[in-house]
Every structure is written in structure tokens, then in C-alpha cells.
Short mmCIF file of C-alpha atoms and ligand atoms in Angstrom, two decimals:
data_model
loop_
_atom_site.label_atom_id
_atom_site.label_comp_id
_atom_site.label_asym_id
_atom_site.label_seq_id
_atom_site.Cartn_x
_atom_site.Cartn_y
_atom_site.Cartn_z
CA MET A 1 21.05 20.46 -46.29
CA ALA A 2 23.78 23.04 -47.37
CA GLN A 3 22.73 26.64 -46.63
CA SER A 4 24.02 27.50 -49.83
CA GLN A 5 21.75 25.15 -51.76
CA THR A 6 20.43 27.07 -55.03
CA LEU A 7 16.79 27.43 -55.61
CA GLN A 8 17.10 25.36 -58.83
CA GLN A 9 18.46 22.39 -56.58
CA PRO A 10 16.18 19.39 -55.89
CA ILE A 11 14.31 19.31 -52.59
CA ALA A 12 15.70 16.62 -50.02
CA ALA A 13 13.16 13.90 -50.09
CA ARG A 14 12.25 13.97 -46.61
CA ASP A 15 11.77 17.86 -47.07
CA ALA A 16 9.24 16.88 -50.34
CA LEU A 17 7.42 14.32 -48.17
CA GLN A 18 6.76 16.94 -45.67
CA ILE A 19 5.68 19.53 -48.00
CA VAL A 20 3.14 17.09 -50.05
CA GLY A 21 1.99 15.53 -46.73
CA THR A 22 0.87 18.93 -45.42
CA VAL A 23 -0.76 19.72 -48.74
CA LYS A 24 -2.68 16.31 -48.78
CA ARG A 25 -3.82 16.53 -45.07
CA LEU A 26 -5.20 20.07 -45.76
CA SER A 27 -6.69 20.02 -49.13
CA GLY A 28 -6.85 16.06 -50.50
CA ILE A 29 -4.54 17.31 -53.30
CA ASN A 30 -2.33 14.61 -54.19
CA VAL A 31 1.03 15.99 -55.46
CA ASP A 32 4.07 13.54 -56.60
CA PRO A 33 6.95 14.12 -53.90
CA ASN A 34 9.72 12.63 -56.06
CA ASN A 35 11.15 16.14 -56.95
CA SER A 36 8.93 16.54 -59.90
CA GLY A 37 9.67 20.09 -61.56
CA PHE A 38 6.26 21.23 -60.76
CA LEU A 39 6.77 20.65 -57.20
CA ARG A 40 10.46 22.10 -57.45
CA LEU A 41 9.15 25.16 -59.26
CA ARG A 42 6.20 26.10 -56.77
CA VAL A 43 8.41 25.58 -53.70
CA ASN A 44 10.98 27.53 -55.05
CA ARG A 45 8.54 30.32 -55.76
CA ARG A 46 7.14 30.26 -52.46
CA LEU A 47 11.01 30.46 -50.98
CA LYS A 48 11.76 33.30 -53.11
CA GLU A 49 8.42 34.95 -52.02
CA LEU A 50 9.83 34.65 -48.33
CA GLY A 51 13.22 35.87 -49.12
CA LEU A 52 14.29 31.90 -47.97
CA THR A 53 17.45 30.23 -49.85
CA ASP A 54 17.12 26.81 -48.70
CA THR A 55 14.26 24.39 -47.79
CA ASP A 56 15.58 23.90 -44.19
CA ALA A 57 14.52 27.17 -43.57
CA TYR A 58 11.36 26.52 -44.89
CA ILE A 59 10.56 23.56 -43.31
CA ALA A 60 11.65 25.45 -39.93
CA ARG A 61 8.97 27.93 -41.08
CA LEU A 62 6.10 25.04 -41.56
CA ASN A 63 7.09 23.82 -38.14
CA GLY A 64 7.14 27.13 -36.48
CA ILE A 65 4.45 29.44 -34.93
CA HIS A 66 3.57 30.54 -38.56
CA GLY A 67 3.20 26.89 -39.68
CA ALA A 68 -0.68 27.14 -39.86
CA SER A 69 -0.91 30.18 -42.12
CA GLU A 70 2.57 28.80 -44.23
CA ALA A 71 0.59 25.37 -44.80
CA GLN A 72 -2.33 27.49 -46.41
CA PHE A 73 0.22 29.28 -48.47
CA LEU A 74 1.58 25.62 -49.62
CA VAL A 75 -2.04 24.68 -50.62
CA GLU A 76 -2.36 28.06 -52.66
CA SER A 77 1.01 27.30 -54.26
CA LEU A 78 0.67 23.66 -55.22
CA ALA A 79 -3.26 23.93 -56.37
CA THR A 80 -3.41 24.24 -60.05
CA HIS A 81 -6.49 27.15 -60.63
CA THR A 82 -6.63 26.73 -64.39
CA THR A 83 -10.11 28.08 -65.25
CA ASP A 84 -12.22 29.82 -67.87
CA PHE A 85 -15.56 30.96 -68.94
CA PHE A 86 -17.99 28.62 -70.93
CA ARG A 87 -15.34 25.80 -70.14
CA GLU A 88 -16.65 22.23 -71.22
CA ARG A 89 -19.58 24.27 -72.94
CA ALA A 90 -21.44 21.30 -73.07
CA HIS A 91 -22.44 21.22 -69.89
CA PHE A 92 -24.18 24.79 -70.08
CA ASP A 93 -25.64 23.69 -72.98
CA PHE A 94 -27.32 20.98 -71.00
CA LEU A 95 -28.46 22.92 -68.02
CA LYS A 96 -30.35 25.49 -70.65
CA THR A 97 -32.05 22.66 -72.71
CA THR A 98 -32.72 19.99 -70.11
CA GLY A 99 -31.39 20.84 -66.60
CA LEU A 100 -33.00 24.19 -65.78
CA PRO A 101 -36.47 23.07 -66.98
CA ASN A 102 -36.63 19.85 -65.32
CA LEU A 103 -35.18 21.63 -62.01
CA MET A 104 -38.20 24.34 -62.47
CA GLN A 105 -40.75 21.79 -63.00
CA LEU A 106 -40.07 20.22 -59.71
CA GLY A 107 -40.66 23.44 -57.70
CA ALA A 108 -36.64 25.09 -57.85
CA GLY A 109 -37.13 28.82 -58.12
CA LYS A 110 -40.60 28.74 -57.17
CA GLU A 111 -41.09 26.75 -53.94
CA TRP A 112 -37.45 27.48 -53.08
CA PRO A 113 -34.75 29.55 -54.81
CA LEU A 114 -32.55 27.69 -56.95
CA VAL A 115 -28.84 27.57 -56.20
CA ILE A 116 -26.19 26.68 -58.58
CA TRP A 117 -22.78 26.04 -56.64
CA SER A 118 -19.32 25.99 -58.26
CA ALA A 119 -17.63 23.75 -55.80
CA ALA A 120 -14.18 24.37 -56.61
CA CYS A 121 -14.65 27.77 -58.12
CA SER A 122 -11.18 29.07 -58.75
CA ILE A 123 -11.21 32.65 -59.67
CA GLY A 124 -14.82 32.45 -60.60
CA SER A 125 -15.40 32.07 -64.20
CA GLU A 126 -17.46 28.73 -63.88
CA LEU A 127 -19.60 30.67 -61.18
CA TRP A 128 -20.13 33.46 -63.13
CA THR A 129 -20.65 31.69 -66.46
CA ALA A 130 -23.81 29.81 -64.41
CA GLY A 131 -24.91 32.87 -63.70
CA ILE A 132 -24.85 34.33 -67.12
CA VAL A 133 -26.53 30.99 -68.41
CA LEU A 134 -29.41 30.75 -65.56
CA HIS A 135 -29.95 34.78 -65.89
CA GLN A 136 -30.70 33.94 -69.54
CA PHE A 137 -32.71 31.07 -68.85
CA CYS A 138 -34.88 33.38 -66.31
CA LEU A 139 -35.23 35.85 -69.07
CA SER A 140 -36.94 33.31 -71.59
CA THR A 141 -39.50 32.08 -68.82
CA PRO A 142 -42.83 33.99 -67.94
CA ASP A 143 -42.13 33.05 -64.40
CA ARG A 144 -39.71 35.04 -62.48
CA PRO A 145 -37.37 32.17 -60.66
CA ARG A 146 -35.65 32.84 -57.30
CA TRP A 147 -32.12 31.77 -57.45
CA SER A 148 -28.55 32.11 -56.39
CA LEU A 149 -24.76 31.22 -56.54
CA LEU A 150 -22.64 29.51 -54.25
CA GLY A 151 -18.81 29.77 -54.93
CA THR A 152 -16.22 27.97 -52.78
CA ASP A 153 -12.52 26.59 -52.85
CA VAL A 154 -10.03 25.69 -50.69
CA SER A 155 -7.86 28.50 -51.74
CA ARG A 156 -8.71 32.03 -50.00
CA ARG A 157 -6.41 33.77 -52.45
CA VAL A 158 -8.60 32.30 -55.63
CA LEU A 159 -11.79 32.76 -53.67
CA ALA A 160 -10.96 36.68 -52.83
CA ARG A 161 -10.63 37.05 -56.41
CA ALA A 162 -14.03 35.07 -57.42
CA ALA A 163 -16.01 37.32 -54.91
CA ASN A 164 -14.08 40.76 -56.44
CA ALA A 165 -15.29 39.36 -60.11
CA VAL A 166 -12.41 41.43 -61.74
CA PHE A 167 -10.81 39.90 -64.88
CA THR A 168 -8.74 40.84 -67.74
CA LEU A 169 -9.77 40.98 -71.49
CA GLU A 170 -7.58 37.79 -71.93
CA GLU A 171 -9.53 35.87 -69.17
CA LEU A 172 -13.03 36.64 -70.48
CA SER A 173 -11.90 35.16 -73.97
CA GLY A 174 -14.72 32.69 -73.75
CA LEU A 175 -17.38 34.99 -73.56
CA SER A 176 -18.96 36.14 -76.65
CA GLU A 177 -19.35 39.99 -77.24
CA ASP A 178 -22.81 40.04 -76.99
CA LEU A 179 -22.54 38.33 -73.42
CA ARG A 180 -19.34 40.50 -72.45
CA ARG A 181 -21.46 44.02 -73.09
CA ALA A 182 -24.43 42.35 -70.97
CA TYR A 183 -22.83 41.37 -68.12
CA ILE A 184 -19.35 42.86 -67.75
CA LEU A 185 -18.41 46.41 -67.03
CA ARG A 186 -14.69 48.43 -67.33
CA SER A 187 -13.55 47.89 -63.89
CA LYS A 188 -12.84 51.03 -61.72
CA PRO A 189 -9.28 51.98 -60.80
CA GLU A 190 -9.91 51.22 -56.80
CA SER A 191 -10.91 47.69 -57.70
CA GLN A 192 -8.30 46.88 -60.05
CA ILE A 193 -6.41 43.88 -58.90
CA SER A 194 -3.19 44.48 -61.06
CA ALA A 195 -1.11 46.94 -62.71
CA GLY A 196 -1.25 47.33 -66.20
CA GLY A 197 -3.91 46.48 -69.05
CA THR A 198 -7.54 47.33 -68.78
CA LEU A 199 -9.71 45.35 -66.14
CA PHE A 200 -13.38 44.42 -66.34
CA ARG A 201 -15.71 43.53 -63.80
CA VAL A 202 -19.12 41.51 -63.61
CA THR A 203 -21.99 43.69 -63.35
CA PRO A 204 -23.42 44.61 -59.88
CA ASP A 205 -26.69 42.80 -60.47
CA LEU A 206 -25.12 39.60 -61.18
CA ARG A 207 -22.68 40.17 -58.14
CA GLY A 208 -25.47 40.32 -56.12
CA LYS A 209 -26.60 36.85 -56.76
CA ALA A 210 -23.46 35.28 -55.52
CA ARG A 211 -21.94 34.00 -52.07
CA PHE A 212 -18.51 32.74 -51.28
CA LYS A 213 -17.20 30.27 -48.40
CA TRP A 214 -14.00 28.77 -48.08
CA ALA A 215 -14.28 25.08 -48.09
CA ASN A 216 -12.34 21.71 -48.18
CA LEU A 217 -14.33 19.44 -50.40
CA VAL A 218 -12.33 16.44 -48.92
CA ASP A 219 -13.45 17.26 -45.41
CA LEU A 220 -16.56 19.43 -45.44
CA GLU A 221 -17.19 20.57 -42.19
CA VAL A 222 -20.64 19.43 -40.59
CA GLY A 223 -21.97 23.10 -40.03
CA PHE A 224 -21.51 23.50 -43.96
CA SER A 225 -25.39 23.52 -44.41
CA GLU A 226 -25.60 24.76 -47.94
CA ARG A 227 -27.94 23.36 -50.16
CA ALA A 228 -28.25 23.05 -54.30
CA ASP A 229 -29.74 22.28 -57.16
CA VAL A 230 -26.88 22.02 -59.27
CA ALA A 231 -23.44 21.20 -58.11
CA PHE A 232 -20.07 22.00 -60.36
CA MET A 233 -17.29 19.58 -59.37
CA ARG A 234 -15.11 19.91 -62.75
CA ASN A 235 -11.39 19.59 -62.77
CA VAL A 236 -10.79 18.94 -59.10
CA LEU A 237 -11.28 15.45 -58.49
CA ILE A 238 -8.34 14.96 -61.11
CA TYR A 239 -5.88 16.18 -58.34
CA PHE A 240 -7.53 13.45 -55.62
CA LYS A 241 -6.64 10.08 -54.98
CA GLN A 242 -9.47 7.40 -55.00
CA LYS A 243 -10.39 7.75 -51.21
CA GLU A 244 -10.53 11.45 -51.14
CA LYS A 245 -12.60 11.47 -54.82
CA ASP A 246 -15.06 9.33 -52.85
CA ALA A 247 -15.34 11.63 -49.76
CA ALA A 248 -15.42 14.75 -51.63
CA ILE A 249 -18.33 12.97 -54.36
CA GLN A 250 -20.22 12.08 -51.11
CA ASN A 251 -19.66 15.20 -49.12
CA VAL A 252 -20.94 17.20 -52.38
CA LEU A 253 -24.23 14.85 -53.32
CA ARG A 254 -25.22 14.96 -49.77
CA ARG A 255 -25.80 18.54 -49.98
CA ILE A 256 -27.27 18.26 -53.78
CA ARG A 257 -31.51 18.50 -53.31
CA PRO A 258 -33.28 15.64 -54.57
CA GLY A 259 -33.51 15.80 -58.37
CA GLY A 260 -30.64 17.94 -58.39
CA TYR A 261 -27.32 17.58 -60.63
CA LEU A 262 -23.76 16.80 -60.00
CA ILE A 263 -21.21 18.00 -62.73
CA THR A 264 -17.86 16.65 -62.92
CA GLY A 265 -14.96 17.48 -65.52
CA HIS A 266 -15.32 15.62 -68.93
CA ALA A 267 -12.05 13.74 -67.83
CA GLU A 268 -13.42 13.08 -64.39
CA ALA A 269 -16.11 9.93 -64.86
CA ILE A 270 -17.37 8.90 -61.58
CA SER A 271 -16.62 4.93 -61.75
CA ASN A 272 -18.57 3.47 -58.78
CA LEU A 273 -21.80 5.55 -59.01
CA PRO A 274 -23.69 6.13 -55.65
CA GLU A 275 -26.95 4.02 -55.44
CA ASP A 276 -28.98 7.17 -55.89
CA LEU A 277 -26.92 8.78 -58.75
CA THR A 278 -27.66 8.30 -62.29
CA GLN A 279 -25.80 9.43 -65.21
CA VAL A 280 -27.65 11.55 -67.51
CA ALA A 281 -24.95 13.34 -70.09
CA PRO A 282 -21.38 13.19 -70.45
CA SER A 283 -19.97 13.64 -66.80
CA VAL A 284 -23.63 15.10 -65.63
CA TYR A 285 -25.35 13.05 -63.06
CA ARG A 286 -28.67 13.43 -61.56
CA LYS A 287 -29.79 12.67 -57.65
CA ALA A 288 -32.73 10.54 -57.36
CA CYS A 289 -35.94 12.78 -57.14
CA ASN A 290 -36.94 10.45 -54.01
CA ALA A 291 -33.44 10.78 -52.23
CA LYS A 292 -32.80 12.57 -49.07
C1 LIG B 1 -8.51 23.62 -61.96
S1 LIG B 1 -9.52 24.37 -60.47
C2 LIG B 1 -10.89 23.94 -61.65
C3 LIG B 1 -11.81 25.33 -61.49
C4 LIG B 1 -13.23 25.20 -62.38
N1 LIG B 1 -13.86 24.18 -61.41
C5 LIG B 1 -13.06 24.59 -63.55
O1 LIG B 1 -13.32 23.55 -64.04
O2 LIG B 1 -12.99 25.50 -64.31
C6 LIG B 1 -9.24 23.43 -59.31
C7 LIG B 1 -9.61 24.36 -57.98
O3 LIG B 1 -10.08 23.08 -56.95
C8 LIG B 1 -9.55 23.63 -55.83
N2 LIG B 1 -9.72 22.71 -55.03
C9 LIG B 1 -8.48 21.89 -54.85
N3 LIG B 1 -8.56 21.29 -53.75
C10 LIG B 1 -10.03 21.42 -53.31
C11 LIG B 1 -10.64 20.73 -52.10
N4 LIG B 1 -10.22 20.01 -51.18
N5 LIG B 1 -11.74 21.78 -51.71
C12 LIG B 1 -12.11 22.53 -52.37
N6 LIG B 1 -11.34 23.44 -53.73
C13 LIG B 1 -10.32 22.48 -54.04
C14 LIG B 1 -8.24 24.66 -56.18
O4 LIG B 1 -7.75 25.44 -55.05
C15 LIG B 1 -8.61 25.56 -57.58
O5 LIG B 1 -9.15 26.49 -57.67
#
């Protein structure tokens, strides 16, 4: 490829194949290699960050000593991180009215701490929403349930943001005024993550309930010993082909306690339901109480 290639030119087919192959190997994310505008835009943005002017140099970097860390950057660049507080609100209504009462009846919160897992948490909006819903639910019961939140993602960059729990006002637009007042504080300058605009942070009490871990759902390590009562795996299956989808569903399902719930995105219905999983509401599935 010519040295003078401008960043707006298409990426050579063989380079595109290597790039999307790397991303798929590390995350399961399926990107169309056929020089889609998406691929060009994201790769060119990365080239610009690195001060590179052509994809030859970039491929050399991917194959060189910085290859492993660059491959991780590629995943960051090509993953979609769109999220929102109270996105697909019906799921949170279901938890409040049905899911959480059922789980408490089984002993969650009393015999063991109830865990909600946001399995592809992006910058954390889903996880913090679940925390707010759970906290409000606990306030409404005479018991004092024990609970915690777990956030995982394949992107270290968004995971760090989720853990920092700092948001712009726009990112908080899904939260009502009342909930914002109860669970969000104006951020201190040292925790600000970008210049300009006021930033806001989840309260320390809620932050104290959450843990974050890097995880690839398609290839969840044997050592990943977490268990959850509710797993949100929303708006991530759409980026996988069937084989990766099935692997991610099995990996997450194995970590859900008997009687627990798996929640996918509204556009991500599970077609071949595993034996011990039953659909109980739109894109909400329950693991059998007698399952392992
Ligand atoms: C569109 S966001 C969804 C965020 C949130 N679950 C929601 O529904 O609002 C998709 C997230 O999935 C993450 N992701 C993609 N592949 C993944 C994998 N193999 N394992 C874990 N997370 C993954 C991306 O990094 C991204 O943050």
C-alpha cells in the first residue's frame, strides 16, 4: 500500500481481514471486513491517535512488540458502548415487581448476598441503574437484604469509567430528578474525566456496593468464580455470530444461581433455549430452581 495513502481511503482487504480477525479472536465481536464506513472510521481514528498515516504501518505495529496492547486498543475502538440509565425500562420494572421478590423468597439477600451482574456494563449506566432499583426495593422491605453489584466488560477503558462512576448531565438524562438527587452528587474536580461541563458522580454508598472485573463473555476464564442472581447481558449478543452467542449464553448461565434471571436486550431473543432456562417476560429468562 502506498505510503501516501490518506486516511479516508479504503483499507486493503487483507489488512481489513487481519484487523477484524484480531477483534473477533479477542472479544467475539463480529465486524464486517468489507471496508464498511464503520471499520474505516474507527481504524482511521486509531491511526490518527498513533500519528500513523497508512494502514501498512498500523499492521506492522499489530504484528510487532506492541501487538498485544494494540490488539486491546482495537477491541476498544471497534466495540460499541452505547448505553443509558434505565435503558429498556421494562426490565427494571420486572425486577422490582417480580424478579426481586421471587429471589428474596428463595433466600437471596438473607442466606447469601444477592448479586446483580452487569455482564457487558460499558460505562456503567446499566449497573448503577440496577443498584438504584435494588436499593429502592430494599428500602421498601422490612428485612435488611445484603446485596452487591458486579460489572464486567471486555473493554478496560469503559470498565475504568464504570468504576469511576462519573457522568455528564446528558449521560444522566434517563434518571428522574428525584433519583438524581438521591443517588448522584456533583463530582469533585480531581475525579473529573474530561474538561468542560459539570460532572456528576454516583454517591459513595452506592459505589461501595460495586466491584468491576475485566471479562470476555465468549471465553470466560475457568477462574472466573463469580455467581449472580441476576445477570444483565443486554445489547452485546447482537455483535456476535451464533457460535459466540451460544458460548456467551452458556458462560453466563453457568454463573447464575438456581432460580436466578438472565436478561438480554429486547432485540436479542434467545432462539434455542437451554433446557434449564424458561422465558418469563420479554427478553427475561429464569434458570430452573433445581438447576445446578
Ligand atoms: C452496546 S454496549 C451495552 C451496554 C449495556 N449492557 C446496555 O445494554 O446498555 C456493549 C458492551 O459490550 C461490551 N462487549 C463486547 N464484547 C464483549 C465480550 N466478549 N465480553 C464482554 N463484554 C463485551 C463492549 O465493550 C460494550 O461496552
